[in-house]
């Protein structure tokens, strides 16, 4: 069996090195393209007895923090993947499960933790 494209699905709250290492080893073995993915969503509004917990400004701050973390993950992914492996990167501020399921159509294998 051969694989031409491999996705490594990186969690926003976990170190990426172990997953990327497995992906790199597989990509080298099969001569595959390695695709790094990461996504996270802003938590939804929560209703309490005192009203809504999150307001627009707080949600925007959270979105900015997520975007910053996604940029850090991308930099780490690019640092860990050798130049000899063709690689791509995808990220989104949305449901990680949905992003992976939509992206998975383009991959032969998915590595996730």
PDB file of N, CA and C in Angstrom:
ATOM      1  N   UNK A   1       0.841  -1.169   0.000  1.00  0.00           N
ATOM      2  CA  UNK A   1       0.000   0.000   0.000  1.00  0.00           C
ATOM      3  C   UNK A   1       0.890   1.238   0.000  1.00  0.00           C
ATOM      4  N   UNK A   2       0.466   2.242  -0.740  1.00  0.00           N
ATOM      5  CA  UNK A   2       1.237   3.483  -0.765  1.00  0.00           C
ATOM      6  C   UNK A   2       0.334   4.656  -0.413  1.00  0.00           C
ATOM      7  N   UNK A   3       0.965   5.689   0.102  1.00  0.00           N
ATOM      8  CA  UNK A   3       0.252   6.900   0.492  1.00  0.00           C
ATOM      9  C   UNK A   3       0.904   8.080  -0.207  1.00  0.00           C
ATOM     10  N   UNK A   4       0.098   8.932  -0.812  1.00  0.00           N
ATOM     11  CA  UNK A   4       0.627  10.115  -1.497  1.00  0.00           C
ATOM     12  C   UNK A   4       0.441  11.391  -0.681  1.00  0.00           C
ATOM     13  N   UNK A   5      -0.526  11.376   0.224  1.00  0.00           N
ATOM     14  CA  UNK A   5      -0.742  12.555   1.067  1.00  0.00           C
ATOM     15  C   UNK A   5      -1.114  12.112   2.477  1.00  0.00           C
ATOM     16  N   UNK A   6      -0.458  12.735   3.437  1.00  0.00           N
ATOM     17  CA  UNK A   6      -0.649  12.397   4.846  1.00  0.00           C
ATOM     18  C   UNK A   6      -0.958  13.681   5.612  1.00  0.00           C
ATOM     19  N   UNK A   7      -2.036  13.657   6.365  1.00  0.00           N
ATOM     20  CA  UNK A   7      -2.391  14.792   7.223  1.00  0.00           C
ATOM     21  C   UNK A   7      -1.909  14.509   8.640  1.00  0.00           C
ATOM     22  N   UNK A   8      -1.274  15.503   9.248  1.00  0.00           N
ATOM     23  CA  UNK A   8      -1.015  15.460  10.685  1.00  0.00           C
ATOM     24  C   UNK A   8      -1.938  16.504  11.313  1.00  0.00           C
ATOM     25  N   UNK A   9      -2.799  16.040  12.183  1.00  0.00           N
ATOM     26  CA  UNK A   9      -3.791  16.895  12.823  1.00  0.00           C
ATOM     27  C   UNK A   9      -3.250  17.346  14.177  1.00  0.00           C
ATOM     28  N   UNK A  10      -2.915  18.619  14.275  1.00  0.00           N
ATOM     29  CA  UNK A  10      -2.287  19.143  15.485  1.00  0.00           C
ATOM     30  C   UNK A  10      -3.316  19.783  16.411  1.00  0.00           C
ATOM     31  N   UNK A  11      -3.276  19.402  17.665  1.00  0.00           N
ATOM     32  CA  UNK A  11      -4.161  19.991  18.673  1.00  0.00           C
ATOM     33  C   UNK A  11      -3.586  21.327  19.117  1.00  0.00           C
ATOM     34  N   UNK A  12      -4.442  22.281  19.314  1.00  0.00           N
ATOM     35  CA  UNK A  12      -3.992  23.624  19.678  1.00  0.00           C
ATOM     36  C   UNK A  12      -3.373  23.665  21.072  1.00  0.00           C
ATOM     37  N   UNK A  13      -3.734  22.711  21.918  1.00  0.00           N
ATOM     38  CA  UNK A  13      -3.268  22.737  23.306  1.00  0.00           C
ATOM     39  C   UNK A  13      -2.266  21.631  23.635  1.00  0.00           C
ATOM     40  N   UNK A  14      -1.607  21.104  22.614  1.00  0.00           N
ATOM     41  CA  UNK A  14      -0.625  20.033  22.827  1.00  0.00           C
ATOM     42  C   UNK A  14       0.638  20.332  22.025  1.00  0.00           C
ATOM     43  N   UNK A  15       1.782  19.845  22.489  1.00  0.00           N
ATOM     44  CA  UNK A  15       3.008  20.046  21.718  1.00  0.00           C
ATOM     45  C   UNK A  15       2.913  19.294  20.387  1.00  0.00           C
ATOM     46  N   UNK A  16       3.305  19.932  19.295  1.00  0.00           N
ATOM     47  CA  UNK A  16       3.151  19.305  17.983  1.00  0.00           C
ATOM     48  C   UNK A  16       4.237  18.298  17.619  1.00  0.00           C
ATOM     49  N   UNK A  17       5.380  18.349  18.270  1.00  0.00           N
ATOM     50  CA  UNK A  17       6.537  17.547  17.852  1.00  0.00           C
ATOM     51  C   UNK A  17       6.260  16.049  17.728  1.00  0.00           C
ATOM     52  N   UNK A  18       5.616  15.391  18.685  1.00  0.00           N
ATOM     53  CA  UNK A  18       5.419  13.938  18.548  1.00  0.00           C
ATOM     54  C   UNK A  18       4.590  13.545  17.324  1.00  0.00           C
ATOM     55  N   UNK A  19       3.517  14.272  17.057  1.00  0.00           N
ATOM     56  CA  UNK A  19       2.656  13.958  15.910  1.00  0.00           C
ATOM     57  C   UNK A  19       3.390  14.260  14.610  1.00  0.00           C
ATOM     58  N   UNK A  20       4.080  15.395  14.556  1.00  0.00           N
ATOM     59  CA  UNK A  20       4.811  15.761  13.340  1.00  0.00           C
ATOM     60  C   UNK A  20       5.917  14.746  13.071  1.00  0.00           C
ATOM     61  N   UNK A  21       6.585  14.280  14.114  1.00  0.00           N
ATOM     62  CA  UNK A  21       7.650  13.285  13.941  1.00  0.00           C
ATOM     63  C   UNK A  21       7.111  12.024  13.277  1.00  0.00           C
ATOM     64  N   UNK A  22       5.971  11.540  13.731  1.00  0.00           N
ATOM     65  CA  UNK A  22       5.363  10.354  13.114  1.00  0.00           C
ATOM     66  C   UNK A  22       5.008  10.648  11.661  1.00  0.00           C
ATOM     67  N   UNK A  23       4.427  11.808  11.417  1.00  0.00           N
ATOM     68  CA  UNK A  23       4.075  12.193  10.052  1.00  0.00           C
ATOM     69  C   UNK A  23       5.281  12.284   9.140  1.00  0.00           C
ATOM     70  N   UNK A  24       6.372  12.845   9.642  1.00  0.00           N
ATOM     71  CA  UNK A  24       7.605  12.956   8.856  1.00  0.00           C
ATOM     72  C   UNK A  24       8.140  11.569   8.509  1.00  0.00           C
ATOM     73  N   UNK A  25       8.163  10.674   9.490  1.00  0.00           N
ATOM     74  CA  UNK A  25       8.650   9.313   9.238  1.00  0.00           C
ATOM     75  C   UNK A  25       7.818   8.619   8.164  1.00  0.00           C
ATOM     76  N   UNK A  26       6.505   8.761   8.243  1.00  0.00           N
ATOM     77  CA  UNK A  26       5.634   8.148   7.236  1.00  0.00           C
ATOM     78  C   UNK A  26       5.814   8.797   5.864  1.00  0.00           C
ATOM     79  N   UNK A  27       5.910  10.116   5.832  1.00  0.00           N
ATOM     80  CA  UNK A  27       6.091  10.822   4.565  1.00  0.00           C
ATOM     81  C   UNK A  27       7.406  10.427   3.902  1.00  0.00           C
ATOM     82  N   UNK A  28       8.458  10.263   4.692  1.00  0.00           N
ATOM     83  CA  UNK A  28       9.745   9.826   4.137  1.00  0.00           C
ATOM     84  C   UNK A  28       9.647   8.407   3.602  1.00  0.00           C
ATOM     85  N   UNK A  29       8.993   7.540   4.347  1.00  0.00           N
ATOM     86  CA  UNK A  29       8.875   6.137   3.945  1.00  0.00           C
ATOM     87  C   UNK A  29       8.093   5.980   2.641  1.00  0.00           C
ATOM     88  N   UNK A  30       7.029   6.759   2.484  1.00  0.00           N
ATOM     89  CA  UNK A  30       6.158   6.586   1.323  1.00  0.00           C
ATOM     90  C   UNK A  30       6.344   7.656   0.250  1.00  0.00           C
ATOM     91  N   UNK A  31       7.236   8.607   0.463  1.00  0.00           N
ATOM     92  CA  UNK A  31       7.421   9.684  -0.504  1.00  0.00           C
ATOM     93  C   UNK A  31       6.170  10.538  -0.632  1.00  0.00           C
ATOM     94  N   UNK A  32       5.506  10.766   0.477  1.00  0.00           N
ATOM     95  CA  UNK A  32       4.214  11.458   0.470  1.00  0.00           C
ATOM     96  C   UNK A  32       4.343  12.932   0.823  1.00  0.00           C
ATOM     97  N   UNK A  33       3.346  13.681   0.418  1.00  0.00           N
ATOM     98  CA  UNK A  33       3.194  15.074   0.835  1.00  0.00           C
ATOM     99  C   UNK A  33       2.666  15.072   2.263  1.00  0.00           C
ATOM    100  N   UNK A  34       3.214  15.929   3.106  1.00  0.00           N
ATOM    101  CA  UNK A  34       2.782  16.022   4.498  1.00  0.00           C
ATOM    102  C   UNK A  34       1.984  17.311   4.678  1.00  0.00           C
ATOM    103  N   UNK A  35       0.761  17.164   5.140  1.00  0.00           N
ATOM    104  CA  UNK A  35      -0.130  18.306   5.321  1.00  0.00           C
ATOM    105  C   UNK A  35      -0.369  18.507   6.814  1.00  0.00           C
ATOM    106  N   UNK A  36       0.023  19.658   7.322  1.00  0.00           N
ATOM    107  CA  UNK A  36      -0.236  19.989   8.719  1.00  0.00           C
ATOM    108  C   UNK A  36      -1.546  20.746   8.840  1.00  0.00           C
ATOM    109  N   UNK A  37      -2.375  20.329   9.785  1.00  0.00           N
ATOM    110  CA  UNK A  37      -3.658  20.995  10.024  1.00  0.00           C
ATOM    111  C   UNK A  37      -3.799  21.352  11.494  1.00  0.00           C
ATOM    112  N   UNK A  38      -4.402  22.488  11.749  1.00  0.00           N
ATOM    113  CA  UNK A  38      -4.739  22.880  13.120  1.00  0.00           C
ATOM    114  C   UNK A  38      -5.956  23.792  13.070  1.00  0.00           C
ATOM    115  N   UNK A  39      -6.822  23.613  14.041  1.00  0.00           N
ATOM    116  CA  UNK A  39      -8.012  24.460  14.132  1.00  0.00           C
ATOM    117  C   UNK A  39      -8.466  24.529  15.582  1.00  0.00           C
ATOM    118  N   UNK A  40      -9.135  25.596  15.890  1.00  0.00           N
ATOM    119  CA  UNK A  40      -9.754  25.762  17.205  1.00  0.00           C
ATOM    120  C   UNK A  40     -10.896  26.750  17.041  1.00  0.00           C
ATOM    121  N   UNK A  41     -11.863  26.626  17.908  1.00  0.00           N
ATOM    122  CA  UNK A  41     -13.039  27.478  17.817  1.00  0.00           C
ATOM    123  C   UNK A  41     -13.171  28.330  19.073  1.00  0.00           C
ATOM    124  N   UNK A  42     -13.720  29.509  18.907  1.00  0.00           N
ATOM    125  CA  UNK A  42     -14.019  30.372  20.044  1.00  0.00           C
ATOM    126  C   UNK A  42     -15.176  29.725  20.802  1.00  0.00           C
ATOM    127  N   UNK A  43     -15.051  29.585  22.118  1.00  0.00           N
ATOM    128  CA  UNK A  43     -16.149  28.973  22.879  1.00  0.00           C
ATOM    129  C   UNK A  43     -17.454  29.744  22.673  1.00  0.00           C
ATOM    130  N   UNK A  44     -18.565  29.028  22.627  1.00  0.00           N
ATOM    131  CA  UNK A  44     -19.854  29.708  22.425  1.00  0.00           C
ATOM    132  C   UNK A  44     -20.262  30.511  23.659  1.00  0.00           C
ATOM    133  N   UNK A  45     -21.222  31.363  23.450  1.00  0.00           N
ATOM    134  CA  UNK A  45     -21.775  32.123  24.570  1.00  0.00           C
ATOM    135  C   UNK A  45     -22.411  31.176  25.574  1.00  0.00           C
ATOM    136  N   UNK A  46     -22.280  31.515  26.830  1.00  0.00           N
ATOM    137  CA  UNK A  46     -22.854  30.696  27.891  1.00  0.00           C
ATOM    138  C   UNK A  46     -23.861  31.544  28.659  1.00  0.00           C
ATOM    139  N   UNK A  47     -25.070  31.048  28.761  1.00  0.00           N
ATOM    140  CA  UNK A  47     -26.102  31.774  29.501  1.00  0.00           C
ATOM    141  C   UNK A  47     -26.051  31.377  30.972  1.00  0.00           C
ATOM    142  N   UNK A  48     -26.067  32.370  31.825  1.00  0.00           N
ATOM    143  CA  UNK A  48     -26.115  32.134  33.270  1.00  0.00           C
ATOM    144  C   UNK A  48     -27.307  32.899  33.830  1.00  0.00           C
ATOM    145  N   UNK A  49     -27.505  32.804  35.108  1.00  0.00           N
ATOM    146  CA  UNK A  49     -28.575  33.560  35.744  1.00  0.00           C
ATOM    147  C   UNK A  49     -28.390  35.061  35.624  1.00  0.00           C
ATOM    148  N   UNK A  50     -27.161  35.484  35.370  1.00  0.00           N
ATOM    149  CA  UNK A  50     -26.854  36.910  35.258  1.00  0.00           C
ATOM    150  C   UNK A  50     -26.771  37.371  33.810  1.00  0.00           C
ATOM    151  N   UNK A  51     -27.039  36.491  32.874  1.00  0.00           N
ATOM    152  CA  UNK A  51     -26.988  36.866  31.463  1.00  0.00           C
ATOM    153  C   UNK A  51     -25.904  36.103  30.726  1.00  0.00           C
ATOM    154  N   UNK A  52     -25.509  36.639  29.589  1.00  0.00           N
ATOM    155  CA  UNK A  52     -24.493  35.998  28.760  1.00  0.00           C
ATOM    156  C   UNK A  52     -23.107  36.260  29.336  1.00  0.00           C
ATOM    157  N   UNK A  53     -22.288  35.227  29.381  1.00  0.00           N
ATOM    158  CA  UNK A  53     -20.967  35.332  29.980  1.00  0.00           C
ATOM    159  C   UNK A  53     -19.986  36.027  29.042  1.00  0.00           C
ATOM    160  N   UNK A  54     -20.011  35.694  27.760  1.00  0.00           N
ATOM    161  CA  UNK A  54     -19.062  36.280  26.810  1.00  0.00           C
ATOM    162  C   UNK A  54     -19.733  37.389  26.012  1.00  0.00           C
ATOM    163  N   UNK A  55     -19.023  38.448  25.828  1.00  0.00           N
ATOM    164  CA  UNK A  55     -19.498  39.520  24.970  1.00  0.00           C
ATOM    165  C   UNK A  55     -18.570  39.609  23.768  1.00  0.00           C
ATOM    166  N   UNK A  56     -18.915  40.421  22.818  1.00  0.00           N
ATOM    167  CA  UNK A  56     -18.169  40.514  21.568  1.00  0.00           C
ATOM    168  C   UNK A  56     -16.686  40.794  21.746  1.00  0.00           C
ATOM    169  N   UNK A  57     -16.350  41.698  22.640  1.00  0.00           N
ATOM    170  CA  UNK A  57     -14.945  42.058  22.844  1.00  0.00           C
ATOM    171  C   UNK A  57     -14.139  40.873  23.378  1.00  0.00           C
ATOM    172  N   UNK A  58     -14.708  40.157  24.324  1.00  0.00           N
ATOM    173  CA  UNK A  58     -14.016  38.992  24.886  1.00  0.00           C
ATOM    174  C   UNK A  58     -13.850  37.910  23.826  1.00  0.00           C
ATOM    175  N   UNK A  59     -14.885  37.711  23.020  1.00  0.00           N
ATOM    176  CA  UNK A  59     -14.795  36.704  21.957  1.00  0.00           C
ATOM    177  C   UNK A  59     -13.716  37.082  20.939  1.00  0.00           C
ATOM    178  N   UNK A  60     -13.594  38.372  20.632  1.00  0.00           N
ATOM    179  CA  UNK A  60     -12.560  38.808  19.697  1.00  0.00           C
ATOM    180  C   UNK A  60     -11.167  38.590  20.283  1.00  0.00           C
ATOM    181  N   UNK A  61     -11.005  38.828  21.572  1.00  0.00           N
ATOM    182  CA  UNK A  61      -9.721  38.569  22.235  1.00  0.00           C
ATOM    183  C   UNK A  61      -9.380  37.088  22.151  1.00  0.00           C
ATOM    184  N   UNK A  62     -10.365  36.234  22.405  1.00  0.00           N
ATOM    185  CA  UNK A  62     -10.131  34.791  22.314  1.00  0.00           C
ATOM    186  C   UNK A  62      -9.761  34.383  20.892  1.00  0.00           C
ATOM    187  N   UNK A  63     -10.432  34.957  19.908  1.00  0.00           N
ATOM    188  CA  UNK A  63     -10.123  34.653  18.507  1.00  0.00           C
ATOM    189  C   UNK A  63      -8.683  35.054  18.181  1.00  0.00           C
ATOM    190  N   UNK A  64      -8.270  36.218  18.653  1.00  0.00           N
ATOM    191  CA  UNK A  64      -6.901  36.682  18.421  1.00  0.00           C
ATOM    192  C   UNK A  64      -5.891  35.734  19.060  1.00  0.00           C
ATOM    193  N   UNK A  65      -6.183  35.256  20.266  1.00  0.00           N
ATOM    194  CA  UNK A  65      -5.292  34.303  20.935  1.00  0.00           C
ATOM    195  C   UNK A  65      -5.211  32.986  20.159  1.00  0.00           C
ATOM    196  N   UNK A  66      -6.331  32.527  19.630  1.00  0.00           N
ATOM    197  CA  UNK A  66      -6.340  31.301  18.824  1.00  0.00           C
ATOM    198  C   UNK A  66      -5.505  31.498  17.569  1.00  0.00           C
ATOM    199  N   UNK A  67      -5.684  32.621  16.888  1.00  0.00           N
ATOM    200  CA  UNK A  67      -4.909  32.893  15.674  1.00  0.00           C
ATOM    201  C   UNK A  67      -3.412  32.942  15.976  1.00  0.00           C
ATOM    202  N   UNK A  68      -3.050  33.512  17.112  1.00  0.00           N
ATOM    203  CA  UNK A  68      -1.637  33.555  17.514  1.00  0.00           C
ATOM    204  C   UNK A  68      -1.104  32.144  17.729  1.00  0.00           C
ATOM    205  N   UNK A  69      -1.865  31.310  18.417  1.00  0.00           N
ATOM    206  CA  UNK A  69      -1.430  29.924  18.664  1.00  0.00           C
ATOM    207  C   UNK A  69      -1.344  29.138  17.361  1.00  0.00           C
ATOM    208  N   UNK A  70      -2.269  29.355  16.443  1.00  0.00           N
ATOM    209  CA  UNK A  70      -2.208  28.676  15.145  1.00  0.00           C
ATOM    210  C   UNK A  70      -0.942  29.080  14.385  1.00  0.00           C
ATOM    211  N   UNK A  71      -0.571  30.344  14.463  1.00  0.00           N
ATOM    212  CA  UNK A  71       0.664  30.805  13.819  1.00  0.00           C
ATOM    213  C   UNK A  71       1.884  30.140  14.455  1.00  0.00           C
ATOM    214  N   UNK A  72       1.866  29.978  15.782  1.00  0.00           N
ATOM    215  CA  UNK A  72       2.970  29.285  16.467  1.00  0.00           C
ATOM    216  C   UNK A  72       3.059  27.826  16.020  1.00  0.00           C
ATOM    217  N   UNK A  73       1.910  27.165  15.899  1.00  0.00           N
ATOM    218  CA  UNK A  73       1.904  25.770  15.449  1.00  0.00           C
ATOM    219  C   UNK A  73       2.430  25.651  14.026  1.00  0.00           C
ATOM    220  N   UNK A  74       2.055  26.596  13.170  1.00  0.00           N
ATOM    221  CA  UNK A  74       2.555  26.566  11.796  1.00  0.00           C
ATOM    222  C   UNK A  74       4.074  26.703  11.775  1.00  0.00           C
ATOM    223  N   UNK A  75       4.600  27.643  12.531  1.00  0.00           N
ATOM    224  CA  UNK A  75       6.049  27.842  12.580  1.00  0.00           C
ATOM    225  C   UNK A  75       6.753  26.589  13.085  1.00  0.00           C
ATOM    226  N   UNK A  76       6.192  25.956  14.097  1.00  0.00           N
ATOM    227  CA  UNK A  76       6.783  24.729  14.644  1.00  0.00           C
ATOM    228  C   UNK A  76       6.718  23.594  13.622  1.00  0.00           C
ATOM    229  N   UNK A  77       5.596  23.460  12.935  1.00  0.00           N
ATOM    230  CA  UNK A  77       5.446  22.448  11.886  1.00  0.00           C
ATOM    231  C   UNK A  77       6.507  22.658  10.803  1.00  0.00           C
ATOM    232  N   UNK A  78       6.640  23.877  10.327  1.00  0.00           N
ATOM    233  CA  UNK A  78       7.608  24.173   9.267  1.00  0.00           C
ATOM    234  C   UNK A  78       9.040  23.942   9.734  1.00  0.00           C
ATOM    235  N   UNK A  79       9.309  24.171  11.007  1.00  0.00           N
ATOM    236  CA  UNK A  79      10.644  23.927  11.549  1.00  0.00           C
ATOM    237  C   UNK A  79      10.935  22.431  11.644  1.00  0.00           C
ATOM    238  N   UNK A  80       9.935  21.635  11.979  1.00  0.00           N
ATOM    239  CA  UNK A  80      10.133  20.199  12.195  1.00  0.00           C
ATOM    240  C   UNK A  80      10.165  19.374  10.908  1.00  0.00           C
ATOM    241  N   UNK A  81       9.555  19.877   9.849  1.00  0.00           N
ATOM    242  CA  UNK A  81       9.496  19.115   8.592  1.00  0.00           C
ATOM    243  C   UNK A  81      10.724  19.454   7.751  1.00  0.00           C
ATOM    244  N   UNK A  82      11.522  18.438   7.401  1.00  0.00           N
ATOM    245  CA  UNK A  82      12.715  18.706   6.590  1.00  0.00           C
ATOM    246  C   UNK A  82      12.345  19.213   5.194  1.00  0.00           C
ATOM    247  N   UNK A  83      13.258  19.964   4.613  1.00  0.00           N
ATOM    248  CA  UNK A  83      13.026  20.525   3.283  1.00  0.00           C
ATOM    249  C   UNK A  83      12.868  19.445   2.217  1.00  0.00           C
ATOM    250  N   UNK A  84      13.343  18.250   2.488  1.00  0.00           N
ATOM    251  CA  UNK A  84      13.241  17.154   1.515  1.00  0.00           C
ATOM    252  C   UNK A  84      11.811  16.626   1.366  1.00  0.00           C
ATOM    253  N   UNK A  85      10.928  17.007   2.274  1.00  0.00           N
ATOM    254  CA  UNK A  85       9.532  16.564   2.220  1.00  0.00           C
ATOM    255  C   UNK A  85       8.663  17.730   1.759  1.00  0.00           C
ATOM    256  N   UNK A  86       7.870  17.478   0.710  1.00  0.00           N
ATOM    257  CA  UNK A  86       6.919  18.497   0.275  1.00  0.00           C
ATOM    258  C   UNK A  86       5.834  18.599   1.338  1.00  0.00           C
ATOM    259  N   UNK A  87       5.559  19.819   1.788  1.00  0.00           N
ATOM    260  CA  UNK A  87       4.565  19.982   2.851  1.00  0.00           C
ATOM    261  C   UNK A  87       3.644  21.156   2.558  1.00  0.00           C
ATOM    262  N   UNK A  88       2.493  21.096   3.184  1.00  0.00           N
ATOM    263  CA  UNK A  88       1.496  22.157   3.098  1.00  0.00           C
ATOM    264  C   UNK A  88       0.965  22.419   4.500  1.00  0.00           C
ATOM    265  N   UNK A  89       0.297  23.551   4.663  1.00  0.00           N
ATOM    266  CA  UNK A  89      -0.270  23.897   5.962  1.00  0.00           C
ATOM    267  C   UNK A  89      -1.696  24.396   5.779  1.00  0.00           C
ATOM    268  N   UNK A  90      -2.567  24.019   6.699  1.00  0.00           N
ATOM    269  CA  UNK A  90      -3.936  24.524   6.715  1.00  0.00           C
ATOM    270  C   UNK A  90      -4.351  24.824   8.138  1.00  0.00           C
ATOM    271  N   UNK A  91      -5.050  25.920   8.323  1.00  0.00           N
ATOM    272  CA  UNK A  91      -5.516  26.284   9.654  1.00  0.00           C
ATOM    273  C   UNK A  91      -6.833  27.024   9.536  1.00  0.00           C
ATOM    274  N   UNK A  92      -7.600  27.002  10.626  1.00  0.00           N
ATOM    275  CA  UNK A  92      -8.881  27.703  10.630  1.00  0.00           C
ATOM    276  C   UNK A  92      -9.326  27.966  12.059  1.00  0.00           C
ATOM    277  N   UNK A  93     -10.088  29.029  12.210  1.00  0.00           N
ATOM    278  CA  UNK A  93     -10.763  29.286  13.474  1.00  0.00           C
ATOM    279  C   UNK A  93     -12.192  28.784  13.272  1.00  0.00           C
ATOM    280  N   UNK A  94     -12.378  27.527  13.615  1.00  0.00           N
ATOM    281  CA  UNK A  94     -13.666  26.851  13.466  1.00  0.00           C
ATOM    282  C   UNK A  94     -13.595  25.542  14.244  1.00  0.00           C
ATOM    283  N   UNK A  95     -14.616  24.743  14.143  1.00  0.00           N
ATOM    284  CA  UNK A  95     -14.625  23.455  14.824  1.00  0.00           C
ATOM    285  C   UNK A  95     -13.483  22.583  14.302  1.00  0.00           C
ATOM    286  N   UNK A  96     -12.580  22.124  15.168  1.00  0.00           N
ATOM    287  CA  UNK A  96     -11.479  21.272  14.716  1.00  0.00           C
ATOM    288  C   UNK A  96     -11.965  19.980  14.054  1.00  0.00           C
ATOM    289  N   UNK A  97     -13.032  19.410  14.576  1.00  0.00           N
ATOM    290  CA  UNK A  97     -13.562  18.175  14.004  1.00  0.00           C
ATOM    291  C   UNK A  97     -14.085  18.418  12.598  1.00  0.00           C
ATOM    292  N   UNK A  98     -14.821  19.487  12.423  1.00  0.00           N
ATOM    293  CA  UNK A  98     -15.350  19.805  11.086  1.00  0.00           C
ATOM    294  C   UNK A  98     -14.214  20.101  10.113  1.00  0.00           C
ATOM    295  N   UNK A  99     -13.232  20.877  10.545  1.00  0.00           N
ATOM    296  CA  UNK A  99     -12.112  21.224   9.666  1.00  0.00           C
ATOM    297  C   UNK A  99     -11.363  19.972   9.227  1.00  0.00           C
ATOM    298  N   UNK A 100     -11.118  19.068  10.161  1.00  0.00           N
ATOM    299  CA  UNK A 100     -10.432  17.825   9.813  1.00  0.00           C
ATOM    300  C   UNK A 100     -11.278  16.984   8.870  1.00  0.00           C
ATOM    301  N   UNK A 101     -12.566  16.870   9.140  1.00  0.00           N
ATOM    302  CA  UNK A 101     -13.406  16.021   8.293  1.00  0.00           C
ATOM    303  C   UNK A 101     -13.498  16.554   6.868  1.00  0.00           C
ATOM    304  N   UNK A 102     -13.547  17.860   6.705  1.00  0.00           N
ATOM    305  CA  UNK A 102     -13.576  18.443   5.362  1.00  0.00           C
ATOM    306  C   UNK A 102     -12.223  18.259   4.677  1.00  0.00           C
ATOM    307  N   UNK A 103     -11.143  18.463   5.409  1.00  0.00           N
ATOM    308  CA  UNK A 103      -9.794  18.349   4.843  1.00  0.00           C
ATOM    309  C   UNK A 103      -9.402  16.908   4.558  1.00  0.00           C
ATOM    310  N   UNK A 104      -9.967  15.973   5.299  1.00  0.00           N
ATOM    311  CA  UNK A 104      -9.581  14.563   5.186  1.00  0.00           C
ATOM    312  C   UNK A 104      -9.861  13.985   3.808  1.00  0.00           C
ATOM    313  N   UNK A 105     -10.756  14.583   3.086  1.00  0.00           N
ATOM    314  CA  UNK A 105     -11.067  14.084   1.742  1.00  0.00           C
ATOM    315  C   UNK A 105      -9.859  14.112   0.819  1.00  0.00           C
ATOM    316  N   UNK A 106      -8.909  14.991   1.114  1.00  0.00           N
ATOM    317  CA  UNK A 106      -7.740  15.146   0.250  1.00  0.00           C
ATOM    318  C   UNK A 106      -6.558  14.292   0.691  1.00  0.00           C
ATOM    319  N   UNK A 107      -6.732  13.453   1.706  1.00  0.00           N
ATOM    320  CA  UNK A 107      -5.595  12.701   2.252  1.00  0.00           C
ATOM    321  C   UNK A 107      -5.823  11.200   2.164  1.00  0.00           C
ATOM    322  N   UNK A 108      -4.708  10.481   2.060  1.00  0.00           N
ATOM    323  CA  UNK A 108      -4.748   9.020   2.079  1.00  0.00           C
ATOM    324  C   UNK A 108      -4.647   8.482   3.499  1.00  0.00           C
ATOM    325  N   UNK A 109      -4.034   9.261   4.393  1.00  0.00           N
ATOM    326  CA  UNK A 109      -3.809   8.816   5.764  1.00  0.00           C
ATOM    327  C   UNK A 109      -3.861  10.026   6.693  1.00  0.00           C
ATOM    328  N   UNK A 110      -4.417   9.835   7.895  1.00  0.00           N
ATOM    329  CA  UNK A 110      -4.484  10.905   8.892  1.00  0.00           C
ATOM    330  C   UNK A 110      -3.781  10.437  10.157  1.00  0.00           C
ATOM    331  N   UNK A 111      -2.871  11.281  10.651  1.00  0.00           N
ATOM    332  CA  UNK A 111      -2.185  11.011  11.916  1.00  0.00           C
ATOM    333  C   UNK A 111      -2.714  12.026  12.919  1.00  0.00           C
ATOM    334  N   UNK A 112      -3.277  11.524  14.010  1.00  0.00           N
ATOM    335  CA  UNK A 112      -3.834  12.406  15.022  1.00  0.00           C
ATOM    336  C   UNK A 112      -3.519  11.852  16.400  1.00  0.00           C
ATOM    337  N   UNK A 113      -3.575  12.689  17.404  1.00  0.00           N
ATOM    338  CA  UNK A 113      -3.215  12.240  18.744  1.00  0.00           C
ATOM    339  C   UNK A 113      -4.378  12.189  19.682  1.00  0.00           C
TER     340      UNK A 113
END
